[in-house]
XYZ file of C-alpha atoms in Angstrom:
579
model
C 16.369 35.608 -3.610
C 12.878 36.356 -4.919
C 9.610 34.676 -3.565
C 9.707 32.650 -6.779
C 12.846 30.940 -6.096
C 12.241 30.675 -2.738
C 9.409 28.087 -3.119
C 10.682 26.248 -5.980
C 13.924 25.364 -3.696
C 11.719 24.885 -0.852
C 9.664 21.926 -2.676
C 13.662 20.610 -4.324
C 14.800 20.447 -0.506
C 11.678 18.984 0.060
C 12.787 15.921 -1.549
C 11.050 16.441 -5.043
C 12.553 15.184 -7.898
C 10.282 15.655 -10.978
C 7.732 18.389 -11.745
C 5.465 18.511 -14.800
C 4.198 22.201 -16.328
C 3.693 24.464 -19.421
C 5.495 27.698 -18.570
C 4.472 30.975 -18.807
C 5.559 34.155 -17.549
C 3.580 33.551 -14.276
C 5.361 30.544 -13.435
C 8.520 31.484 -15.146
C 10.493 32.167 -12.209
C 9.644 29.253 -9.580
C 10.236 26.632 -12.730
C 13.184 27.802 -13.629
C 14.005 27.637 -9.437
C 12.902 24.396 -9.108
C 15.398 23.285 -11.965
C 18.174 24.963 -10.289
C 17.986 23.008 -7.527
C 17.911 19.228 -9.108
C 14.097 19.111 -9.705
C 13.945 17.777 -13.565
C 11.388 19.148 -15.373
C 9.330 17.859 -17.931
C 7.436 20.170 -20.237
C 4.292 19.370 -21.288
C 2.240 20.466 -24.598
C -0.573 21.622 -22.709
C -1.534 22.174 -18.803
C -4.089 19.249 -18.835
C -1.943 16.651 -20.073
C 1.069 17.893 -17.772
C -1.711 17.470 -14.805
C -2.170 14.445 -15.231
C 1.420 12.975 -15.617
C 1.581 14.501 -12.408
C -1.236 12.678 -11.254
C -0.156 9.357 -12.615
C 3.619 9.756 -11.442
C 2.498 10.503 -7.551
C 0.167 7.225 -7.984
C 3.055 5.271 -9.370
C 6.272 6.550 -7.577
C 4.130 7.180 -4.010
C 5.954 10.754 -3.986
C 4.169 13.896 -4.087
C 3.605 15.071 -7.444
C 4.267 18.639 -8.567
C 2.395 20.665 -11.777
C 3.883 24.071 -12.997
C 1.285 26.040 -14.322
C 0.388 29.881 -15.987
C -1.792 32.271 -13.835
C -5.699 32.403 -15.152
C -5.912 30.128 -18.577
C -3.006 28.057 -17.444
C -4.566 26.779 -14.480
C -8.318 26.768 -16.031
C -6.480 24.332 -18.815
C -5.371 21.986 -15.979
C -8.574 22.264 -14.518
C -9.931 18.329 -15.682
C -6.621 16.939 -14.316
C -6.918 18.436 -11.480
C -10.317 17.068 -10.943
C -9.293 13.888 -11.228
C -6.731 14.069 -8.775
C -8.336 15.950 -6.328
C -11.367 12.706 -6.733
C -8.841 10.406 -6.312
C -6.968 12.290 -3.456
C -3.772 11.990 -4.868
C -1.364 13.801 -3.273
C -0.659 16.510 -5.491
C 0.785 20.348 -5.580
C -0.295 22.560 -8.171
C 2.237 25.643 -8.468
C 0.257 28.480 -10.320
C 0.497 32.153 -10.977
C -2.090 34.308 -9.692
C -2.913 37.721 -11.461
C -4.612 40.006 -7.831
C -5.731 42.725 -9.789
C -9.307 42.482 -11.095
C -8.111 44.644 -14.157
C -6.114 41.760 -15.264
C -7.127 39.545 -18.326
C -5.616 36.114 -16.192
C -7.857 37.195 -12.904
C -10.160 34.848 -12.310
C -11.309 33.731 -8.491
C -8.967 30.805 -8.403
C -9.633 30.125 -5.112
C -13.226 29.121 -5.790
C -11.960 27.244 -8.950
C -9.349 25.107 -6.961
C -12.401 24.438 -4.437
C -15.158 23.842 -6.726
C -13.690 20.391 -8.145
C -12.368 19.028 -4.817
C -8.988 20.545 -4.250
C -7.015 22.740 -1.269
C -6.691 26.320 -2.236
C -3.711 27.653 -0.364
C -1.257 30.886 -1.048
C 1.910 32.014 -0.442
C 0.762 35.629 1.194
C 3.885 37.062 2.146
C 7.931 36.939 1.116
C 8.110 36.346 5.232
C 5.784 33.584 4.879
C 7.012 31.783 1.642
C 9.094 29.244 3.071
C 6.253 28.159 5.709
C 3.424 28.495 3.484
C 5.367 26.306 0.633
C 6.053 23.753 3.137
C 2.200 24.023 4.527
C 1.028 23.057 0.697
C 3.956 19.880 1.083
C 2.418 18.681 4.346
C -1.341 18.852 3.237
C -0.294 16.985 -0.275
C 1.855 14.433 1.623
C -0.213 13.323 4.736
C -3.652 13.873 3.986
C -3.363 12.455 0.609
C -5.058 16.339 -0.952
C -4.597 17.987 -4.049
C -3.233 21.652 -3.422
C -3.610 24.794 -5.674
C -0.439 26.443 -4.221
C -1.621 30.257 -5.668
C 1.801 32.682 -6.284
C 0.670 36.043 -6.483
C 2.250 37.781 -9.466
C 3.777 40.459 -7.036
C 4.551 38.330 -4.151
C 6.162 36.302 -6.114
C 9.027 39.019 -7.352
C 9.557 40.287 -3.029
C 12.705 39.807 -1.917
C 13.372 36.869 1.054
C 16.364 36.193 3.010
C 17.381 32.028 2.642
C 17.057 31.050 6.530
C 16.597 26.737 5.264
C 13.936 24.840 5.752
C 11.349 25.654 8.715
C 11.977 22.897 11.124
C 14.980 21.921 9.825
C 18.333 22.209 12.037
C 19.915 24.826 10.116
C 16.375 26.781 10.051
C 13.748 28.247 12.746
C 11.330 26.177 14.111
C 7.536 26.502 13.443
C 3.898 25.502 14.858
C 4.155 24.030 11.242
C 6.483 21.408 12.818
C 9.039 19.520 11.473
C 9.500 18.410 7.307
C 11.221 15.534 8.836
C 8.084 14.006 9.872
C 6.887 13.656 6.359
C 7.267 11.134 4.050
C 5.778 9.356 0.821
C 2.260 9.181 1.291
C 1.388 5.317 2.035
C 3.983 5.538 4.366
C 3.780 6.352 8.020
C 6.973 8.339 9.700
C 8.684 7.717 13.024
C 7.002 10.941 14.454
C 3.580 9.697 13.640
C 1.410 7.646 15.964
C -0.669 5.539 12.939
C -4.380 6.028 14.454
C -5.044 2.727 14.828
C -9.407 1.567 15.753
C -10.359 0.878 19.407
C -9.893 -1.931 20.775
C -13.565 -2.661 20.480
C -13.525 -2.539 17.470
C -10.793 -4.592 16.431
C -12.747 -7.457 18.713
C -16.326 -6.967 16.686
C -14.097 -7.450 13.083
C -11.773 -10.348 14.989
C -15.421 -11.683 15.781
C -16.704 -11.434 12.631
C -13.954 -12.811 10.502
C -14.052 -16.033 13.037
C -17.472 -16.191 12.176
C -16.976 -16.063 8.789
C -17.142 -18.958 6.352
C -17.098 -16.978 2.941
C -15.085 -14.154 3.753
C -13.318 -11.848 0.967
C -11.253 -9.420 0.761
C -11.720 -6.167 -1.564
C -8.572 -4.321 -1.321
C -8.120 -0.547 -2.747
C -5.962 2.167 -3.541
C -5.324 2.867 -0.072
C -3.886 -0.746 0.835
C -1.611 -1.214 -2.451
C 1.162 -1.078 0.595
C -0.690 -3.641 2.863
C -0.019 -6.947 0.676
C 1.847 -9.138 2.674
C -0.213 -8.294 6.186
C -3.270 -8.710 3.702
C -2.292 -12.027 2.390
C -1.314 -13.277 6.333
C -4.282 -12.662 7.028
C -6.628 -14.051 4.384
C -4.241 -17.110 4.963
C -5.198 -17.348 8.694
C -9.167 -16.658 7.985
C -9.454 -18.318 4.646
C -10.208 -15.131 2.721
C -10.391 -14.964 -0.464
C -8.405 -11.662 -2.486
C -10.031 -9.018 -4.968
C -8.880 -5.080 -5.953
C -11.018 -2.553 -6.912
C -9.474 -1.164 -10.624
C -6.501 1.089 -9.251
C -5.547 -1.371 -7.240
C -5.167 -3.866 -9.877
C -2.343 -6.427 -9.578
C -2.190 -6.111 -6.196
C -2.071 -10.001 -5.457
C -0.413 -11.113 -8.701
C 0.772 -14.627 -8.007
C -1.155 -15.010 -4.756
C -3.644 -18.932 -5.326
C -6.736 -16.952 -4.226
C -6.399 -14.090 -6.456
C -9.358 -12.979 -7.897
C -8.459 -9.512 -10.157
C -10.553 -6.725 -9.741
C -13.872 -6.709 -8.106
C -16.722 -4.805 -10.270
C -17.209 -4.345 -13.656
C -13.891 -5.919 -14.797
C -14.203 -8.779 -12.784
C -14.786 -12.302 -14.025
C -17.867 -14.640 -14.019
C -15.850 -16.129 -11.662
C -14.886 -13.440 -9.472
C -18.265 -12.024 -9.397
C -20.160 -15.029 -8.173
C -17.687 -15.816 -5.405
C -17.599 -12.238 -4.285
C -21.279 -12.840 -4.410
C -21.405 -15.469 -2.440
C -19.119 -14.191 0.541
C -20.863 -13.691 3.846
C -18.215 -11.095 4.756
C -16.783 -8.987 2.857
C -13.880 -6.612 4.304
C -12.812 -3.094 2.127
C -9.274 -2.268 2.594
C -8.316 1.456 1.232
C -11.448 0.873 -0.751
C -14.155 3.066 -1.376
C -16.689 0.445 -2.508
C -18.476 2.429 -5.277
C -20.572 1.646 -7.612
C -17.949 0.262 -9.801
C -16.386 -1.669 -7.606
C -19.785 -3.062 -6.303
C -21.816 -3.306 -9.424
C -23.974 -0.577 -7.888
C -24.154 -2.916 -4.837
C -25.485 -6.355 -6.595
C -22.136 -7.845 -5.595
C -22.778 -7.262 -1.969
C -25.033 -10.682 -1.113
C -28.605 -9.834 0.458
C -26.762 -11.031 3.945
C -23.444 -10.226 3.664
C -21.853 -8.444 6.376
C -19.818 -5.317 5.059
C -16.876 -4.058 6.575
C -14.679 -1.055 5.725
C -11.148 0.320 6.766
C -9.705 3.395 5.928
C -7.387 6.327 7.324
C -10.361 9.083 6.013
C -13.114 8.679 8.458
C -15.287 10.130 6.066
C -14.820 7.511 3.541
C -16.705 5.513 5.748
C -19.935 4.385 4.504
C -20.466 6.700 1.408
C -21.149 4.523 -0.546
C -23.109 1.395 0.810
C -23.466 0.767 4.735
C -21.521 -1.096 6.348
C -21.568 -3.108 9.580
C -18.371 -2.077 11.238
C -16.484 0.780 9.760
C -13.005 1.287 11.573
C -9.997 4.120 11.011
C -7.099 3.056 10.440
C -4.092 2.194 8.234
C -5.054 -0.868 6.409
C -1.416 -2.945 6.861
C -1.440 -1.408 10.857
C -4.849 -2.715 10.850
C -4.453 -6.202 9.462
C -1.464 -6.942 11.289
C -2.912 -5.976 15.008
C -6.304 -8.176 13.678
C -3.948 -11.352 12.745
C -2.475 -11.246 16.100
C -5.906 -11.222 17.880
C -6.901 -13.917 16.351
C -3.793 -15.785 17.253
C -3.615 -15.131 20.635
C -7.670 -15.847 20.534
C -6.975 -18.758 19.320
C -9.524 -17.889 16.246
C -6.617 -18.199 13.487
C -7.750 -21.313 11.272
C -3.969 -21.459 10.535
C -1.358 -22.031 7.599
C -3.798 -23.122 4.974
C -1.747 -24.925 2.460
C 0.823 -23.093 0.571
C -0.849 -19.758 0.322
C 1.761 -18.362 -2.230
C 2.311 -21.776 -3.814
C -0.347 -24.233 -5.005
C -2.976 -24.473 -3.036
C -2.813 -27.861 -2.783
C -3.777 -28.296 0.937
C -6.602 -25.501 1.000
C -9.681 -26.529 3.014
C -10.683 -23.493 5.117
C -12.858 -20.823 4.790
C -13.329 -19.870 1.330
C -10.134 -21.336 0.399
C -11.436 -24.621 -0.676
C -9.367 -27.500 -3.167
C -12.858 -27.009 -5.688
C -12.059 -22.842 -5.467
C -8.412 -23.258 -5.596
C -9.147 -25.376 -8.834
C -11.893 -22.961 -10.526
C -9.593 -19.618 -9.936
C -6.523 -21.789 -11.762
C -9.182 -22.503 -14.575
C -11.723 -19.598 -14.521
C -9.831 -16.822 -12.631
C -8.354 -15.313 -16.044
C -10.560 -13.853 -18.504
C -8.306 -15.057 -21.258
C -9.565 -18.401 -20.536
C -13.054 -17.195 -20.936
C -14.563 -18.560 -24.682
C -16.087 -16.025 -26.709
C -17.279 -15.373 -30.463
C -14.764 -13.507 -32.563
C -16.443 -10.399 -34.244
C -13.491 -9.861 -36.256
C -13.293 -9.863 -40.329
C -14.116 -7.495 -43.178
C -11.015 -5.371 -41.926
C -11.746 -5.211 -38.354
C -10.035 -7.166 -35.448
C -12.039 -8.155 -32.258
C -10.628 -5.917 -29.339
C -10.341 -9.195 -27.192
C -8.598 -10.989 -29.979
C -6.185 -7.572 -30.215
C -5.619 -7.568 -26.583
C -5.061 -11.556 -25.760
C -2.453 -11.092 -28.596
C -1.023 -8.173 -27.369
C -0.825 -9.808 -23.506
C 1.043 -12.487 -25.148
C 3.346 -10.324 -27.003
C 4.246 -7.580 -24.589
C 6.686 -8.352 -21.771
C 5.825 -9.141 -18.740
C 7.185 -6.050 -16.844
C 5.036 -3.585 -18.190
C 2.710 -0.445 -16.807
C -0.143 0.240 -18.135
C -2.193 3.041 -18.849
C -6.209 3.134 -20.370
C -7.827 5.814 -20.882
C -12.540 5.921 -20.545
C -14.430 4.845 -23.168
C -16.493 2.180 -24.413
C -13.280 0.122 -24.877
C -11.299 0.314 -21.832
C -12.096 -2.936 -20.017
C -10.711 -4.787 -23.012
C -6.882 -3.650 -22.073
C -8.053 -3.645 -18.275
C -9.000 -6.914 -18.244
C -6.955 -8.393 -20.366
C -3.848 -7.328 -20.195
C -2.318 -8.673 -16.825
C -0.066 -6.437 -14.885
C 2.882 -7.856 -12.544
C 2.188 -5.812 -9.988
C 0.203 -3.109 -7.869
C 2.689 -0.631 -9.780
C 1.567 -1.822 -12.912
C -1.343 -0.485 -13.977
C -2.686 3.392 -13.494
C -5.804 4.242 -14.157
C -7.192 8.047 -13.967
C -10.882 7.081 -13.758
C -12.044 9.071 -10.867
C -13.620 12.228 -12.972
C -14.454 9.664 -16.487
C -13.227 11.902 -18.475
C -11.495 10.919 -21.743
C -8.502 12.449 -23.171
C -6.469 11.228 -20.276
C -4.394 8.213 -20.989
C -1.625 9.077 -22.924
C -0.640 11.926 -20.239
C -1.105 9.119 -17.667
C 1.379 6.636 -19.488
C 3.741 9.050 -19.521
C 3.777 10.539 -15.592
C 3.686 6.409 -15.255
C 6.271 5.899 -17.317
C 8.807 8.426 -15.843
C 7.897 6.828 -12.116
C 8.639 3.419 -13.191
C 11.513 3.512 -16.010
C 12.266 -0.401 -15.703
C 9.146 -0.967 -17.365
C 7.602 -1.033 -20.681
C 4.861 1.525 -20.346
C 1.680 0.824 -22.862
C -0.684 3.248 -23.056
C -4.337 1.816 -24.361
C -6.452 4.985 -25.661
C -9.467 4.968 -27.915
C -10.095 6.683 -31.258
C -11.823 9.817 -29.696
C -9.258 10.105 -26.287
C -6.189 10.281 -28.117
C -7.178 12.714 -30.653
C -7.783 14.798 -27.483
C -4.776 14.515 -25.607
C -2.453 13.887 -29.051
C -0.259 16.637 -28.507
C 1.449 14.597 -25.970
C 2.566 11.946 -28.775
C 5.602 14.822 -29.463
C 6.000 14.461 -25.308
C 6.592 10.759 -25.775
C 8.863 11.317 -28.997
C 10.951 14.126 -26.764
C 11.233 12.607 -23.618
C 12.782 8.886 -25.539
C 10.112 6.797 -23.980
C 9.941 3.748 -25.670
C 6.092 3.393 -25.103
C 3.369 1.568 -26.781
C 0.547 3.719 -27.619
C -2.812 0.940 -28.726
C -5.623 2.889 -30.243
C -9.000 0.842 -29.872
C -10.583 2.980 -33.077
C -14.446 2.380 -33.701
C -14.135 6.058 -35.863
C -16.813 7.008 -33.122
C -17.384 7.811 -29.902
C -18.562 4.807 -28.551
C -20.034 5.002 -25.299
C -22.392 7.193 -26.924
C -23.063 5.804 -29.899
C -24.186 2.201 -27.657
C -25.870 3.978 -24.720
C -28.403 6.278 -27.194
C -28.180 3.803 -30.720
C -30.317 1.047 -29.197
C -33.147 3.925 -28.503
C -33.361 5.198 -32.122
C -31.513 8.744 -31.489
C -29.377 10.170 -34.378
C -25.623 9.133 -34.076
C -24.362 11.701 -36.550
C -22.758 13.952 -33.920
C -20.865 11.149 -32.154
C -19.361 9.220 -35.050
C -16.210 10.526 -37.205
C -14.973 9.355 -40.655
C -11.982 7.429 -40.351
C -8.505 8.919 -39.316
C -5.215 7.867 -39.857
C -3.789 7.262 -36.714
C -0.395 5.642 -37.809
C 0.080 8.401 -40.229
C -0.533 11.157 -37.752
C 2.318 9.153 -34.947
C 4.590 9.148 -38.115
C 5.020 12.614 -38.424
C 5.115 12.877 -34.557
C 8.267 10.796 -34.857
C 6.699 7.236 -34.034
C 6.954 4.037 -35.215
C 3.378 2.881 -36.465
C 1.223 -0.531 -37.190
C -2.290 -0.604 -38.740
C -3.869 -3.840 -37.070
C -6.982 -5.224 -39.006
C -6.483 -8.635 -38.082
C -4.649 -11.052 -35.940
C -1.934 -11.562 -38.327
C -1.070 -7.589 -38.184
C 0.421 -8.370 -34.991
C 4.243 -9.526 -36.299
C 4.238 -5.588 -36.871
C 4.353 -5.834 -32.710
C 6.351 -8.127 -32.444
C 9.462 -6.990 -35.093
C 9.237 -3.676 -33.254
C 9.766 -5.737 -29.694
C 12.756 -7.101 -30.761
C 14.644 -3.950 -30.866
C 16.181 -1.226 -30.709
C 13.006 0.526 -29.461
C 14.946 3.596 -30.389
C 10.944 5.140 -31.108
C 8.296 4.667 -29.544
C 5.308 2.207 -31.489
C 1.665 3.342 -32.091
C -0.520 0.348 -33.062
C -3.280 1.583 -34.559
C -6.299 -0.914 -34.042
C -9.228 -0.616 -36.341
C -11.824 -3.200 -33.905
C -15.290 -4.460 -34.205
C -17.610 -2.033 -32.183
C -20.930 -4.007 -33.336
C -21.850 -4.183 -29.981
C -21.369 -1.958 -26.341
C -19.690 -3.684 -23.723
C -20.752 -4.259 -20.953
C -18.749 -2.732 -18.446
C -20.637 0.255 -19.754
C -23.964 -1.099 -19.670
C -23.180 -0.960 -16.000
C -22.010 2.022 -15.731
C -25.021 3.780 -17.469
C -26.830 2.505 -14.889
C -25.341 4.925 -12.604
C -26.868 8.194 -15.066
């Protein structure tokens, strides 16, 4: 077999399943290979958007995600997606063509383009080297959580190679590169891997400090979205109270002391106890600016700790008292049995995944129990409607929307000046529930995401939640949707402007003529795509929603939300602070 096939049945043995792409003669061969061998493919209508469901299906399935892409404008069209992966170090294999020969029209240095926006270059170099250099790119995706650009030179790609297996494997010849046994989904750990684990000095300064502590919370991230139940044990045992950063959203759905997501999104509530902590631990969480409120959630006293398996993660962002390597559910588990055999444990503290009723240590307190049952929702939060004259208040749109969807949904939002209305009110059932590609805040990404989403979690209703100026960038996915039969929701937030901008620079006087749009006809446009559409101008719009809910679903639904955009929000006004 050629090169090409070679590394396209590499990745299938592998254990892929489903690749994303846009093919072109460059990448021709190895998706067609990849196909052969069980992989499904799903074609794209352009390299960004096929990027990202990529992306979004690695986040959501906890597989490694694959992305077939042309040589030269093929991958610079994935480029953004790739950025946002890379940023949010999801493991992730990009399979591109690679015109050598300066002379070419597709060469570009796309070595130096992989690397410039946070990713691995690596190559397949020789047809003697395919095999190891394909399962090289699977390793570096898989366990250190990286974004590869897997280059295929054009003439490389068409050598002969002779089938030997899989390096490693029993039917193959072993390698240095060691065995693809050893790998598995990242989040995972294998039976041939020793978890690194911090010292044991460590572990006695955070056992220590979480004794000490009579506020403590914990901020949970990406990186512990497989650490719930040791998490929960042990904010039982210290009388912790339980926050996400935004990807990690849902994460302790359920659980008494659940406080959503810490940061922007977060409620009065939230905020004010996180606040108030005088410890707060990070789990998998980087603690940016987001997730801190550029640091004004992080009390003048509090102590800060951080865990994570990436060393360098450590710190980045604020400093920290203890920072300790490690996998967060290895981590938590080893700390809860310190304390127990310390003696330090505080103990059962009422039902921790019931009521509550019993809670009196730490921060888990009857009075806290009782505000996060009243307060802990923003949906219970009162607020002025700014609906009327043909416009519907986004919270109005979304509180009706949470009511009407079903509860087993995923959700996808895309940036802009309206995302934290579907991020915070929408509620998700689970840390599966809700992906958001926010890393590189760029726009244009949320329908791709609903769909790589969608395809990694197919017992759910997947809603994507897009505004005005996003989904007329990414809309050539809507014939995606329509192909693929996904019966998604697509909400379009539409202030006919681009509204970040139009709040951040309006309020100083500038022009706004370049960043607002006369108004488009979004349900029209998912018509002709093949959708099922609603215009929503008020609350009563909604039985649109709901007829469609009832069934068959045979098409997918666009609602297309004309909202009140009188003022910014104010997730936003936070963020600009960061500019």
């Amino acid at each position: 077999m050629i090169v090409a096939e070679a590394v396209g049945r590499v990745l299938a043995e592998a254990g892929v399943d489903t690749a994303f792409g846009v093919v072109g003669s460059g990448n021709f061969h190895v998706t067609n290979a990849l196909v052969a061998h069980g992989v499904r493919f799903v074609a794209a209508r352009h390299e960004g958007g096929a990027t990202t469901m990529a992306d979004a299906y690695a986040r959501m399935s906890g597989k490694v995600g694959i992305v077939s892409v042309h040589q030269g404008p093929g991958l610079t069209n994935a480029v953004t997606g790739i950025a946002e992966a890379a940023k949010s170090r999801t493991p992730l294999i990009v399979l591109t063509g690679e015109a050598t020969d300066v002379r070419s029209n597709f060469h570009i240095d796309q070595d130096a383009l992989a690397a410039s926006v946070g990713a691995v270059p690596l190559r397949v170099t020789e047809a003697g080297r395919a095999v190891e250099d394909t399962l090289s790119a699977y390793r570096t995706a898989a366990r250190d959580r990286r974004t590869v650009v897997l280059n295929l030179p054009l003439d490389v790609q068409q050598e002969l190679v002779e089938w030997r297996g899989l390096i490693g494997e029993p039917h193959g010849t072993p390698s240095a590169v060691g065995s693809l046994s050893a790998v598995k989904s990242p989040g995972t750990l294998s039976d041939a891997e020793s978890p690194r684990t911090p010292s044991a000095a460590e572990l006695g300064t955070l056992v220590r400090l979480l004794a000490e502590a009579r506020r403590p919370v914990f901020v949970a991230g990406r990186g512990a979205r497989h650490a719930r139940a040791e998490l929960e044990e042990l904010a039982d045992a210290t009388g912790a109270l339980l926050a996400t950063s935004a990807v990690a959203k849902g994460l302790f759905r359920g659980n008494p002391w659940d406080l959503d997501v810490s940061g922007g999104f977060a409620t009065p509530l939230a905020a004010e106890l996180i606040r108030d902590a005088d410890l707060i631990v990070a789990w998998g969480c980087a603690l940016n600016m987001w997730t801190t409120r550029h640091g004004r959630l992080i009390g003048e006293h509090t102590k800060l700790v951080q865990v994570d398996l990436d060393e360098s993660a450590l710190g980045v962002h604020r400093p920290v008292t203890l920072g300790l390597v490690g996998d967060t559910a290895t981590t938590a588990r080893t700390v809860l049995h310190a304390l127990a055999s310390t003696g330090d444990a505080r103990g059962p503290v009422g039902n921790a995944r019931g009521s509550a009723g019993d809670a009196g240590r730490g921060y888990q307190s009857v009075e806290v129990a009782a505000r996060i049952r009243a307060e802990g929702r923003w949906q219970a939060m009162p607020y002025d409607d700014e609906g009327g004259d043909g416009l519907i208040d986004p919270r109005t749109l979304t509180i009706g929307l949470d009511d009407l969807l079903p509860g087993e949904r995923i959700v996808a939002v895309d940036s802009g000046n309206f995302m934290g209305y579907p991020a915070m009110f929408l509620d998700v059932p689970d840390e599966r529930g809700f992906c958001f590609t926010q890393a590189f805040q760029s726009i244009g990404l949320g329908l791709a995401t609903a769909i790589g989403a969608a395809l990694a979690r197919p017992d759910r209703l997947p809603v994507a939640a897009l505004g005005d100026g996003g989904a007329l960038m990414g809309i050539a996915e809507l014939d995606t949707v329509v192909r693929l039969g996904l019966p998604m929701v697509v909400v379009v937030y539409d202030d006919e402007a681009y509204g970040a901008e139009v709040h951040h620079f309006g309020p100083h006087g500038h022009p706004l003529g370049t960043v607002r749009f006369p108004p488009a006809d979004f349900a029209a446009i998912a018509t002709g795509y093949g959708f099922a559409a609603v215009t929503v101008t008020g609350p009563g719009d909604l039985a649109g929603v709901a007829e469609w809910l009832k069934g068959p679903r045979d098409r997918p639904l666009l609602v297309h939300a004309k909202v009140a955009g009188k003022r910014g929000s104010w997730w936003l006004e936070e963020a600009f602070k960061g500019h």
